[in-house]
PDB file of C-alpha atoms and ligand atoms in Angstrom:
ATOM      1  CA  MET Y   3      61.417 105.210  61.083  1.00 45.00           C
ATOM      2  CA  ASN Y   4      62.755 104.201  57.736  1.00 45.00           C
ATOM      3  CA  ILE Y   5      62.363 100.448  57.463  1.00 46.00           C
ATOM      4  CA  ASP Y   6      63.853  98.807  54.438  1.00 45.00           C
ATOM      5  CA  THR Y   7      61.495  96.162  53.141  1.00 43.00           C
ATOM      6  CA  SER Y   8      63.170  95.533  49.810  1.00 42.00           C
ATOM      7  CA  PRO Y   9      63.130  91.909  48.760  1.00 41.00           C
ATOM      8  CA  ASN Y  10      66.046  89.713  49.619  1.00 47.00           C
ATOM      9  CA  ILE Y  11      66.644  86.132  50.536  1.00 43.00           C
ATOM     10  CA  THR Y  12      63.517  85.470  52.318  1.00 46.00           C
ATOM     11  CA  SER Y  13      61.098  86.898  49.812  1.00 45.00           C
ATOM     12  CA  ARG Y  14      62.629  84.798  47.045  1.00 45.00           C
ATOM     13  CA  ASN Y  15      62.224  81.601  48.905  1.00 48.00           C
ATOM     14  CA  ARG Y  16      59.847  82.429  51.633  1.00 49.00           C
ATOM     15  CA  PRO Y  17      58.898  79.504  53.830  1.00 49.00           C
ATOM     16  CA  ALA Y  18      55.278  78.404  53.872  1.00 49.00           C
ATOM     17  CA  LYS Y  19      53.286  80.083  56.617  1.00 53.00           C
ATOM     18  CA  GLN Y  20      53.909  78.135  59.778  1.00 62.00           C
ATOM     19  CA  GLN Y  21      52.364  78.113  63.171  1.00 72.00           C
ATOM     20  CA  GLY Y  22      53.935  80.741  65.413  1.00 89.00           C
ATOM     21  CA  VAL Y  23      56.116  79.803  68.337  1.00 96.00           C
ATOM     22  CA  ALA Y  24      55.183  80.638  71.925  1.00 97.00           C
ATOM     23  CA  ILE Y  25      57.679  80.604  74.772  1.00 98.00           C
ATOM     24  CA  SER Y  26      56.652  79.942  78.340  1.00 98.00           C
ATOM     25  CA  VAL Y  27      58.849  80.245  81.422  1.00 98.00           C
ATOM     26  CA  ARG Y  28      57.536  79.049  84.765  1.00 98.00           C
ATOM     27  CA  GLY Y  29      59.265  79.374  88.115  1.00 98.00           C
ATOM     28  CA  LEU Y  30      62.741  79.368  86.559  1.00 98.00           C
ATOM     29  CA  SER Y  31      65.519  79.403  89.155  1.00 98.00           C
ATOM     30  CA  LYS Y  32      69.242  78.973  88.671  1.00 98.00           C
ATOM     31  CA  SER Y  33      72.211  79.229  91.028  1.00 98.00           C
ATOM     32  CA  PHE Y  34      75.919  78.890  90.405  1.00 97.00           C
ATOM     33  CA  ASP Y  35      77.944  77.548  93.327  1.00 95.00           C
ATOM     34  CA  GLY Y  36      75.093  78.335  95.683  1.00 93.00           C
ATOM     35  CA  ALA Y  37      74.745  81.929  94.484  1.00 96.00           C
ATOM     36  CA  PRO Y  38      71.263  82.567  93.029  1.00 97.00           C
ATOM     37  CA  VAL Y  39      71.295  84.181  89.582  1.00 97.00           C
ATOM     38  CA  LEU Y  40      67.674  83.655  88.466  1.00 98.00           C
ATOM     39  CA  ARG Y  41      65.052  83.696  91.216  1.00 97.00           C
ATOM     40  CA  GLY Y  42      61.801  82.062  90.149  1.00 97.00           C
ATOM     41  CA  LEU Y  43      61.032  83.835  86.862  1.00 97.00           C
ATOM     42  CA  SER Y  44      57.657  83.348  85.145  1.00 97.00           C
ATOM     43  CA  PHE Y  45      56.507  84.948  81.885  1.00 98.00           C
ATOM     44  CA  GLU Y  46      55.019  84.147  78.500  1.00 98.00           C
ATOM     45  CA  ILE Y  47      56.162  85.326  75.084  1.00 98.00           C
ATOM     46  CA  ALA Y  48      53.537  85.352  72.322  1.00 97.00           C
ATOM     47  CA  PRO Y  49      54.177  84.009  68.803  1.00 96.00           C
ATOM     48  CA  GLY Y  50      55.751  86.669  66.593  1.00 94.00           C
ATOM     49  CA  GLU Y  51      56.396  89.059  69.464  1.00 96.00           C
ATOM     50  CA  ILE Y  52      59.548  91.157  69.898  1.00 96.00           C
ATOM     51  CA  PHE Y  53      60.108  90.639  73.602  1.00 97.00           C
ATOM     52  CA  VAL Y  54      62.910  92.642  75.191  1.00 97.00           C
ATOM     53  CA  ILE Y  55      64.614  91.639  78.432  1.00 97.00           C
ATOM     54  CA  MET Y  56      66.262  94.723  79.866  1.00 95.00           C
ATOM     55  CA  GLY Y  57      68.448  94.979  82.909  1.00 92.00           C
ATOM     56  CA  PRO Y  58      71.849  96.160  84.112  1.00 90.00           C
ATOM     57  CA  SER Y  59      75.081  94.243  83.767  1.00 89.00           C
ATOM     58  CA  GLY Y  60      75.096  91.078  85.854  1.00 92.00           C
ATOM     59  CA  ALA Y  61      71.302  90.916  86.194  1.00 94.00           C
ATOM     60  CA  GLY Y  62      71.183  87.412  84.681  1.00 96.00           C
ATOM     61  CA  LYS Y  63      70.106  88.291  81.115  1.00 96.00           C
ATOM     62  CA  THR Y  64      72.580  86.037  79.305  1.00 96.00           C
ATOM     63  CA  VAL Y  65      71.945  83.186  81.746  1.00 97.00           C
ATOM     64  CA  LEU Y  66      68.218  83.530  81.013  1.00 97.00           C
ATOM     65  CA  LEU Y  67      68.733  83.444  77.213  1.00 97.00           C
ATOM     66  CA  ASN Y  68      70.918  80.368  77.573  1.00 97.00           C
ATOM     67  CA  HIS Y  69      67.995  78.642  79.268  1.00 98.00           C
ATOM     68  CA  LEU Y  70      65.632  79.616  76.433  1.00 97.00           C
ATOM     69  CA  ILE Y  71      67.828  77.905  73.854  1.00 96.00           C
ATOM     70  CA  GLY Y  72      68.672  74.910  76.026  1.00 95.00           C
ATOM     71  CA  LEU Y  73      72.347  75.580  76.757  1.00 96.00           C
ATOM     72  CA  LEU Y  74      71.541  75.645  80.469  1.00 97.00           C
ATOM     73  CA  GLU Y  75      68.995  73.641  82.448  1.00 96.00           C
ATOM     74  CA  PRO Y  76      66.988  75.177  85.292  1.00 97.00           C
ATOM     75  CA  ASP Y  77      67.569  74.085  88.893  1.00 98.00           C
ATOM     76  CA  HIS Y  78      63.833  74.577  89.386  1.00 98.00           C
ATOM     77  CA  GLY Y  79      60.985  75.445  87.055  1.00 98.00           C
ATOM     78  CA  GLU Y  80      60.755  74.976  83.323  1.00 97.00           C
ATOM     79  CA  VAL Y  81      61.018  76.565  79.908  1.00 98.00           C
ATOM     80  CA  ARG Y  82      58.678  75.435  77.130  1.00 97.00           C
ATOM     81  CA  ILE Y  83      58.863  76.297  73.438  1.00 97.00           C
ATOM     82  CA  ASN Y  84      55.456  75.407  71.956  1.00 96.00           C
ATOM     83  CA  GLY Y  85      55.162  72.970  74.845  1.00 95.00           C
ATOM     84  CA  MET Y  86      58.579  71.336  74.321  1.00 96.00           C
ATOM     85  CA  SER Y  87      61.718  71.533  76.422  1.00 96.00           C
ATOM     86  CA  PRO Y  88      64.580  73.462  74.756  1.00 96.00           C
ATOM     87  CA  THR Y  89      66.979  70.707  75.824  1.00 94.00           C
ATOM     88  CA  SER Y  90      65.057  68.090  73.815  1.00 92.00           C
ATOM     89  CA  ARG Y  91      66.295  67.024  70.415  1.00 88.00           C
ATOM     90  CA  ASN Y  92      62.684  66.746  69.360  1.00 89.00           C
ATOM     91  CA  LEU Y  93      62.216  70.494  69.691  1.00 91.00           C
ATOM     92  CA  HIS Y  94      65.211  71.424  67.562  1.00 89.00           C
ATOM     93  CA  ASP Y  95      64.146  68.935  64.876  1.00 88.00           C
ATOM     94  CA  LYS Y  96      60.780  70.681  64.690  1.00 92.00           C
ATOM     95  CA  ILE Y  97      61.506  74.328  65.411  1.00 94.00           C
ATOM     96  CA  ARG Y  98      64.564  76.099  64.115  1.00 94.00           C
ATOM     97  CA  MET Y  99      66.027  78.449  66.715  1.00 95.00           C
ATOM     98  CA  ALA Y 100      68.989  80.793  66.279  1.00 96.00           C
ATOM     99  CA  MET Y 101      70.949  82.819  68.806  1.00 96.00           C
ATOM    100  CA  VAL Y 102      73.181  85.838  68.334  1.00 96.00           C
ATOM    101  CA  PHE Y 103      75.697  85.438  71.140  1.00 95.00           C
ATOM    102  CA  GLN Y 104      76.962  88.365  73.158  1.00 92.00           C
ATOM    103  CA  ASN Y 105      80.499  87.618  71.986  1.00 91.00           C
ATOM    104  CA  SER Y 106      79.263  86.838  68.426  1.00 92.00           C
ATOM    105  CA  GLY Y 107      80.690  83.299  68.486  1.00 93.00           C
ATOM    106  CA  LEU Y 108      82.071  83.282  64.939  1.00 96.00           C
ATOM    107  CA  LEU Y 109      84.299  80.440  63.792  1.00 97.00           C
ATOM    108  CA  ASN Y 110      87.793  81.897  63.504  1.00 96.00           C
ATOM    109  CA  SER Y 111      88.943  79.545  60.775  1.00 97.00           C
ATOM    110  CA  LEU Y 112      86.152  80.571  58.405  1.00 97.00           C
ATOM    111  CA  SER Y 113      85.709  83.777  56.428  1.00 98.00           C
ATOM    112  CA  VAL Y 114      82.716  86.037  57.033  1.00 98.00           C
ATOM    113  CA  GLU Y 115      80.948  84.596  53.996  1.00 97.00           C
ATOM    114  CA  GLU Y 116      81.660  81.028  55.115  1.00 97.00           C
ATOM    115  CA  ASN Y 117      80.480  81.741  58.649  1.00 97.00           C
ATOM    116  CA  VAL Y 118      77.186  83.147  57.388  1.00 97.00           C
ATOM    117  CA  SER Y 119      76.576  80.404  54.806  1.00 96.00           C
ATOM    118  CA  LEU Y 120      77.659  77.480  57.000  1.00 95.00           C
ATOM    119  CA  TYR Y 121      74.224  76.471  58.215  1.00 93.00           C
ATOM    120  CA  LEU Y 122      72.681  76.554  54.734  1.00 93.00           C
ATOM    121  CA  THR Y 123      75.528  74.639  53.098  1.00 92.00           C
ATOM    122  CA  GLU Y 124      75.797  72.028  55.861  1.00 90.00           C
ATOM    123  CA  HIS Y 125      72.097  71.313  55.709  1.00 86.00           C
ATOM    124  CA  ARG Y 126      72.057  71.558  51.888  1.00 80.00           C
ATOM    125  CA  LEU Y 127      69.013  73.744  52.155  1.00 76.00           C
ATOM    126  CA  LYS Y 128      69.489  75.505  48.835  1.00 85.00           C
ATOM    127  CA  PRO Y 129      71.637  75.313  45.696  1.00 88.00           C
ATOM    128  CA  TRP Y 130      75.110  76.708  46.212  1.00 89.00           C
ATOM    129  CA  GLN Y 131      74.717  79.682  43.851  1.00 91.00           C
ATOM    130  CA  GLN Y 132      71.545  80.699  45.603  1.00 93.00           C
ATOM    131  CA  ILE Y 133      73.147  80.441  49.030  1.00 94.00           C
ATOM    132  CA  ARG Y 134      75.939  82.694  47.866  1.00 94.00           C
ATOM    133  CA  GLN Y 135      73.460  85.278  46.650  1.00 95.00           C
ATOM    134  CA  ILE Y 136      71.380  85.086  49.843  1.00 95.00           C
ATOM    135  CA  VAL Y 137      74.461  85.548  52.007  1.00 96.00           C
ATOM    136  CA  ARG Y 138      75.731  88.530  50.014  1.00 96.00           C
ATOM    137  CA  GLU Y 139      72.378  90.265  50.136  1.00 96.00           C
ATOM    138  CA  GLN Y 140      72.058  89.605  53.855  1.00 96.00           C
ATOM    139  CA  LEU Y 141      75.520  91.035  54.506  1.00 97.00           C
ATOM    140  CA  GLU Y 142      74.613  94.124  52.477  1.00 97.00           C
ATOM    141  CA  HIS Y 143      71.541  94.627  54.631  1.00 96.00           C
ATOM    142  CA  LEU Y 144      73.908  94.872  57.578  1.00 96.00           C
ATOM    143  CA  ASN Y 145      76.248  97.238  55.807  1.00 95.00           C
ATOM    144  CA  LEU Y 146      78.966  94.659  55.186  1.00 96.00           C
ATOM    145  CA  SER Y 147      80.685  94.858  51.802  1.00 96.00           C
ATOM    146  CA  ARG Y 148      82.008  92.202  49.432  1.00 95.00           C
ATOM    147  CA  ALA Y 149      85.477  92.988  50.766  1.00 97.00           C
ATOM    148  CA  ASP Y 150      84.243  92.396  54.318  1.00 97.00           C
ATOM    149  CA  ALA Y 151      82.746  89.057  53.233  1.00 97.00           C
ATOM    150  CA  ALA Y 152      86.210  87.763  52.397  1.00 97.00           C
ATOM    151  CA  LYS Y 153      87.697  88.768  55.760  1.00 98.00           C
ATOM    152  CA  TYR Y 154      88.324  86.498  58.727  1.00 98.00           C
ATOM    153  CA  PRO Y 155      86.990  87.217  62.230  1.00 97.00           C
ATOM    154  CA  PHE Y 156      90.390  88.427  63.516  1.00 97.00           C
ATOM    155  CA  GLU Y 157      90.227  91.212  60.913  1.00 97.00           C
ATOM    156  CA  LEU Y 158      86.892  92.539  62.177  1.00 96.00           C
ATOM    157  CA  SER Y 159      85.958  95.049  64.881  1.00 93.00           C
ATOM    158  CA  GLY Y 160      83.630  93.917  67.666  1.00 92.00           C
ATOM    159  CA  GLY Y 161      80.723  95.711  66.025  1.00 92.00           C
ATOM    160  CA  MET Y 162      81.391  94.076  62.642  1.00 95.00           C
ATOM    161  CA  LYS Y 163      81.510  90.655  64.286  1.00 95.00           C
ATOM    162  CA  LYS Y 164      78.175  91.380  65.852  1.00 95.00           C
ATOM    163  CA  ARG Y 165      76.646  92.265  62.497  1.00 96.00           C
ATOM    164  CA  VAL Y 166      78.072  89.088  60.933  1.00 97.00           C
ATOM    165  CA  ALA Y 167      76.564  87.045  63.763  1.00 97.00           C
ATOM    166  CA  ILE Y 168      73.186  88.690  63.146  1.00 97.00           C
ATOM    167  CA  ALA Y 169      73.444  87.926  59.414  1.00 97.00           C
ATOM    168  CA  ARG Y 170      74.335  84.320  60.227  1.00 97.00           C
ATOM    169  CA  ALA Y 171      71.261  83.947  62.429  1.00 97.00           C
ATOM    170  CA  ILE Y 172      68.823  85.602  59.997  1.00 96.00           C
ATOM    171  CA  VAL Y 173      69.817  83.537  56.920  1.00 95.00           C
ATOM    172  CA  MET Y 174      68.833  80.425  58.881  1.00 94.00           C
ATOM    173  CA  GLU Y 175      65.243  81.709  58.683  1.00 94.00           C
ATOM    174  CA  PRO Y 176      64.656  80.635  62.284  1.00 95.00           C
ATOM    175  CA  ARG Y 177      61.220  80.602  63.875  1.00 96.00           C
ATOM    176  CA  VAL Y 178      62.737  81.833  67.129  1.00 96.00           C
ATOM    177  CA  ILE Y 179      65.669  84.227  67.235  1.00 97.00           C
ATOM    178  CA  LEU Y 180      67.478  85.274  70.394  1.00 97.00           C
ATOM    179  CA  TYR Y 181      69.680  88.367  70.318  1.00 97.00           C
ATOM    180  CA  ASP Y 182      72.119  88.978  73.181  1.00 96.00           C
ATOM    181  CA  GLU Y 183      73.066  92.666  73.235  1.00 95.00           C
ATOM    182  CA  PRO Y 184      72.748  93.123  69.453  1.00 94.00           C
ATOM    183  CA  THR Y 185      73.728  96.796  69.468  1.00 93.00           C
ATOM    184  CA  ALA Y 186      76.583  96.690  71.981  1.00 88.00           C
ATOM    185  CA  GLU Y 187      79.818  98.017  70.460  1.00 84.00           C
ATOM    186  CA  LEU Y 188      77.944  99.660  67.569  1.00 90.00           C
ATOM    187  CA  ASP Y 189      77.961 103.360  66.803  1.00 89.00           C
ATOM    188  CA  PRO Y 190      74.515 105.000  66.481  1.00 89.00           C
ATOM    189  CA  VAL Y 191      74.389 104.657  62.683  1.00 90.00           C
ATOM    190  CA  MET Y 192      75.175 100.939  62.770  1.00 91.00           C
ATOM    191  CA  ALA Y 193      72.846 100.433  65.709  1.00 92.00           C
ATOM    192  CA  ARG Y 194      70.102 101.922  63.519  1.00 92.00           C
ATOM    193  CA  THR Y 195      71.001  99.491  60.708  1.00 93.00           C
ATOM    194  CA  VAL Y 196      70.709  96.587  63.136  1.00 94.00           C
ATOM    195  CA  VAL Y 197      67.377  97.804  64.521  1.00 94.00           C
ATOM    196  CA  ASN Y 198      65.973  98.055  60.980  1.00 93.00           C
ATOM    197  CA  GLU Y 199      67.243  94.589  60.172  1.00 94.00           C
ATOM    198  CA  ILE Y 200      65.748  92.982  63.284  1.00 95.00           C
ATOM    199  CA  ARG Y 201      62.410  94.513  62.357  1.00 93.00           C
ATOM    200  CA  ARG Y 202      62.670  93.576  58.700  1.00 94.00           C
ATOM    201  CA  ALA Y 203      63.474  89.968  59.603  1.00 93.00           C
ATOM    202  CA  ARG Y 204      60.467  89.820  61.896  1.00 92.00           C
ATOM    203  CA  ALA Y 205      58.180  91.350  59.244  1.00 91.00           C
ATOM    204  CA  LEU Y 206      59.278  88.738  56.696  1.00 89.00           C
ATOM    205  CA  LEU Y 207      59.444  85.656  58.890  1.00 89.00           C
ATOM    206  CA  SER Y 208      57.086  86.492  61.780  1.00 91.00           C
ATOM    207  CA  GLN Y 209      59.588  84.811  64.044  1.00 94.00           C
ATOM    208  CA  THR Y 210      59.367  85.121  67.802  1.00 96.00           C
ATOM    209  CA  SER Y 211      62.219  87.449  68.746  1.00 97.00           C
ATOM    210  CA  VAL Y 212      63.776  87.771  72.186  1.00 97.00           C
ATOM    211  CA  LEU Y 213      66.229  90.561  72.637  1.00 97.00           C
ATOM    212  CA  VAL Y 214      68.443  91.118  75.649  1.00 96.00           C
ATOM    213  CA  THR Y 215      69.842  94.563  76.219  1.00 92.00           C
ATOM    214  CA  HIS Y 216      70.842  97.117  78.796  1.00 86.00           C
ATOM    215  CA  ASP Y 217      70.075  99.853  76.227  1.00 87.00           C
ATOM    216  CA  ARG Y 218      66.862 101.593  77.253  1.00 89.00           C
ATOM    217  CA  GLU Y 219      66.433 103.559  74.032  1.00 89.00           C
ATOM    218  CA  LEU Y 220      66.722 100.413  71.955  1.00 90.00           C
ATOM    219  CA  ALA Y 221      64.230  98.610  74.168  1.00 92.00           C
ATOM    220  CA  PHE Y 222      61.667 101.389  74.062  1.00 94.00           C
ATOM    221  CA  GLU Y 223      61.964 101.666  70.308  1.00 92.00           C
ATOM    222  CA  ILE Y 224      61.843  98.053  69.206  1.00 94.00           C
ATOM    223  CA  ALA Y 225      59.870  96.117  71.814  1.00 96.00           C
ATOM    224  CA  ASP Y 226      56.315  94.911  71.714  1.00 96.00           C
ATOM    225  CA  ARG Y 227      56.800  94.251  75.418  1.00 97.00           C
ATOM    226  CA  ILE Y 228      59.659  94.779  77.838  1.00 97.00           C
ATOM    227  CA  ALA Y 229      60.563  92.716  80.896  1.00 97.00           C
ATOM    228  CA  ILE Y 230      62.794  94.398  83.471  1.00 96.00           C
ATOM    229  CA  LEU Y 231      65.244  92.005  85.089  1.00 95.00           C
ATOM    230  CA  LEU Y 232      67.020  93.242  88.200  1.00 93.00           C
ATOM    231  CA  ASP Y 233      69.210  90.995  90.274  1.00 90.00           C
ATOM    232  CA  GLY Y 234      67.625  87.804  88.926  1.00 94.00           C
ATOM    233  CA  SER Y 235      64.005  88.853  89.467  1.00 94.00           C
ATOM    234  CA  LEU Y 236      61.447  90.242  87.051  1.00 95.00           C
ATOM    235  CA  LEU Y 237      60.436  93.624  88.321  1.00 93.00           C
ATOM    236  CA  LYS Y 238      57.843  94.420  85.690  1.00 95.00           C
ATOM    237  CA  ILE Y 239      56.579  93.353  82.266  1.00 97.00           C
ATOM    238  CA  GLY Y 240      54.716  95.775  80.021  1.00 97.00           C
ATOM    239  CA  THR Y 241      54.529  97.670  76.766  1.00 97.00           C
ATOM    240  CA  PRO Y 242      57.149 100.381  76.230  1.00 96.00           C
ATOM    241  CA  ALA Y 243      54.561 103.026  77.168  1.00 96.00           C
ATOM    242  CA  GLU Y 244      53.664 101.186  80.379  1.00 95.00           C
ATOM    243  CA  ILE Y 245      57.303 100.752  81.362  1.00 95.00           C
ATOM    244  CA  LYS Y 246      58.135 104.365  80.518  1.00 94.00           C
ATOM    245  CA  SER Y 247      55.358 105.576  82.779  1.00 93.00           C
ATOM    246  CA  TYR Y 248      57.351 104.295  85.778  1.00 92.00           C
ATOM    247  CA  GLN Y 249      60.073 106.845  85.073  1.00 90.00           C
ATOM    248  CA  SER Y 250      57.964 109.398  86.863  1.00 89.00           C
ATOM    249  CA  SER Y 251      56.240 107.159  89.378  1.00 89.00           C
ATOM    250  CA  GLU Y 252      56.416 108.516  92.897  1.00 90.00           C
ATOM    251  CA  ARG Y 253      55.137 105.348  94.527  1.00 91.00           C
ATOM    252  CA  LYS Y 254      57.527 103.912  97.038  1.00 91.00           C
ATOM    253  CA  GLU Y 255      57.164 100.360  95.705  1.00 88.00           C
ATOM    254  CA  ASP Y 256      58.287 101.538  92.248  1.00 89.00           C
ATOM    255  CA  ALA Y 257      61.550 103.034  93.498  1.00 91.00           C
ATOM    256  CA  ALA Y 258      63.835 100.256  92.216  1.00 89.00           C
ATOM    257  CA  LEU Y 259      62.240 100.329  88.765  1.00 90.00           C
ATOM    258  CA  ARG Y 260      62.287 104.129  88.602  1.00 91.00           C
ATOM    259  CA  ASN Y 261      65.934 104.198  89.622  1.00 90.00           C
ATOM    260  CA  PHE Y 262      66.845 101.707  86.921  1.00 89.00           C
ATOM    261  CA  LEU Y 263      64.887 103.599  84.257  1.00 90.00           C
ATOM    262  CA  THR Y 264      66.370 106.964  85.130  1.00 89.00           C
ATOM    263  CA  ALA Y 265      69.891 106.037  86.252  1.00 84.00           C
ATOM    264  CA  ASN Y 266      72.716 107.411  84.228  1.00 71.00           C
ATOM    265  CA  TYR Y 267      74.667 104.182  84.271  1.00 55.00           C
ATOM    266  CA  LYS Y 268      77.674 103.569  82.118  1.00 48.00           C
ATOM    267  CA  ASN Y 269      77.743 101.139  79.243  1.00 46.00           C
ATOM    268  CA  ASN Y 270      79.892  98.353  80.603  1.00 43.00           C
ATOM    269  CA  GLU Y 271      78.093  95.526  78.842  1.00 42.00           C
ATOM    270  CA  THR Y 272      80.480  95.031  76.005  1.00 40.00           C
ATOM    271  CA  LYS Y 273      82.589  92.590  77.964  1.00 36.00           C
ATOM    272  CA  SER Y 274      81.404  89.615  79.931  1.00 34.00           C
ATOM    273  CA  ASP Y 275      83.438  87.441  82.229  1.00 32.00           C
ATOM    274  CA  TYR Y 276      81.696  84.446  80.732  1.00 31.00           C
ATOM    275  CA  GLU Y 277      82.338  84.967  77.056  1.00 28.00           C
TER     276      GLU Y 277
HETATM  277  N1  ADP D  29      78.805  79.735  84.180  1.00 91.37           N
HETATM  278  C1  ADP D  29      78.712  80.536  85.252  1.00 91.37           C
HETATM  279  N2  ADP D  29      79.264  80.171  86.429  1.00 91.37           N
HETATM  280  C2  ADP D  29      79.167  80.948  87.531  1.00 91.37           C
HETATM  281  N3  ADP D  29      78.536  82.141  87.544  1.00 91.37           N
HETATM  282  C3  ADP D  29      77.975  82.573  86.411  1.00 91.37           C
HETATM  283  C4  ADP D  29      78.036  81.801  85.197  1.00 91.37           C
HETATM  284  N4  ADP D  29      77.377  82.477  84.211  1.00 91.37           N
HETATM  285  C5  ADP D  29      76.929  83.608  84.795  1.00 91.37           C
HETATM  286  N5  ADP D  29      77.293  83.684  86.105  1.00 91.37           N
HETATM  287  C6  ADP D  29      76.940  84.794  87.030  1.00 91.37           C
HETATM  288  O1  ADP D  29      75.579  85.058  86.844  1.00 91.37           O
HETATM  289  C7  ADP D  29      75.327  86.448  86.963  1.00 91.37           C
HETATM  290  C8  ADP D  29      74.556  86.919  85.756  1.00 91.37           C
HETATM  291  O2  ADP D  29      75.400  86.812  84.609  1.00 91.37           O
HETATM  292  P1  ADP D  29      74.897  87.203  83.157  1.00 91.37           P
HETATM  293  O3  ADP D  29      73.639  86.475  82.852  1.00 91.37           O
HETATM  294  O4  ADP D  29      76.047  87.000  82.229  1.00 91.37           O
HETATM  295  O5  ADP D  29      74.569  88.746  83.331  1.00 91.37           O
HETATM  296  P2  ADP D  29      74.107  89.804  82.238  1.00 91.37           P
HETATM  297  O6  ADP D  29      72.774  90.304  82.709  1.00 91.37           O
HETATM  298  O7  ADP D  29      75.137  90.878  82.264  1.00 91.37           O
HETATM  299  O8  ADP D  29      74.045  89.095  80.928  1.00 91.37           O
HETATM  300  C9  ADP D  29      76.657  87.125  87.135  1.00 91.37           C
HETATM  301  O9  ADP D  29      76.810  87.451  88.497  1.00 91.37           O
HETATM  302  C10 ADP D  29      77.643  86.106  86.738  1.00 91.37           C
HETATM  303  O10 ADP D  29      78.765  86.261  87.542  1.00 91.37           O
HETATM  304 MG1   MG D  30      75.083  89.322  79.186  1.00 91.37          MG
END
């Protein structure tokens, strides 16, 4: 694969090497109105890992990500980010986390450039001229032009919004980055751009990356490890090669996993009832 490692924002002002961030989930359960959505999930994500959570629509992937960043609290069990709860202020003061939402979550009243630079300007992290340069270079990495930078969210396609949201997350130089369906609504060429960018960001920042997708090809290509989530339960966790090997498993107990890995299901992930 052709990975672009040309210098940009992060190489110019690269943060000092920091301790990596580990994520631990133990016995996580969540129901809505009595209906279980997550059923006692336990797994560990290693510092710097690209961990992919793969499952069909409605499996509970977005609900799980929302727990990792502290937008939802478990009914039972716990999530720990380097030992801290994601709902604690203490954690977010110490560890910068960013999330690319399934619906992108851009601010409609701000231009693309303003959306992407907002975090850096609000926190006065860098001089204004430098922020501008960082943002432009980051947008270029995601194939967004100067003309696109001046546009407002209502002028963008779903796929463009997604790429802006990814740019916005990466310029924050987070130590944990959560991507919810980063390639949904993208054509294959743009999906490739996004894959390269996710990898480039990880190579530069060594951030712990959690990626949610229903896209098997994406998962097999980018993951260090893949967790298969079906109907709120983790069916299997393994390297892409380990997970792929179940495609041809004839064991009865692997039937659900094999069916998921080989099913010719339709991409209906681009819309969520909860966006
Ligand atoms: N805020 C909510 N209130 C009630 N039900 C919800 C809520 N959020 C998600 N759900 C339900 O949880 C299940 C999993 O949703 P979600 O995590 O969005 O799935 P996906 O794997 O497609 O991201 C779905 O059945 C959905 O209806
Ligand atoms: Mg979802």
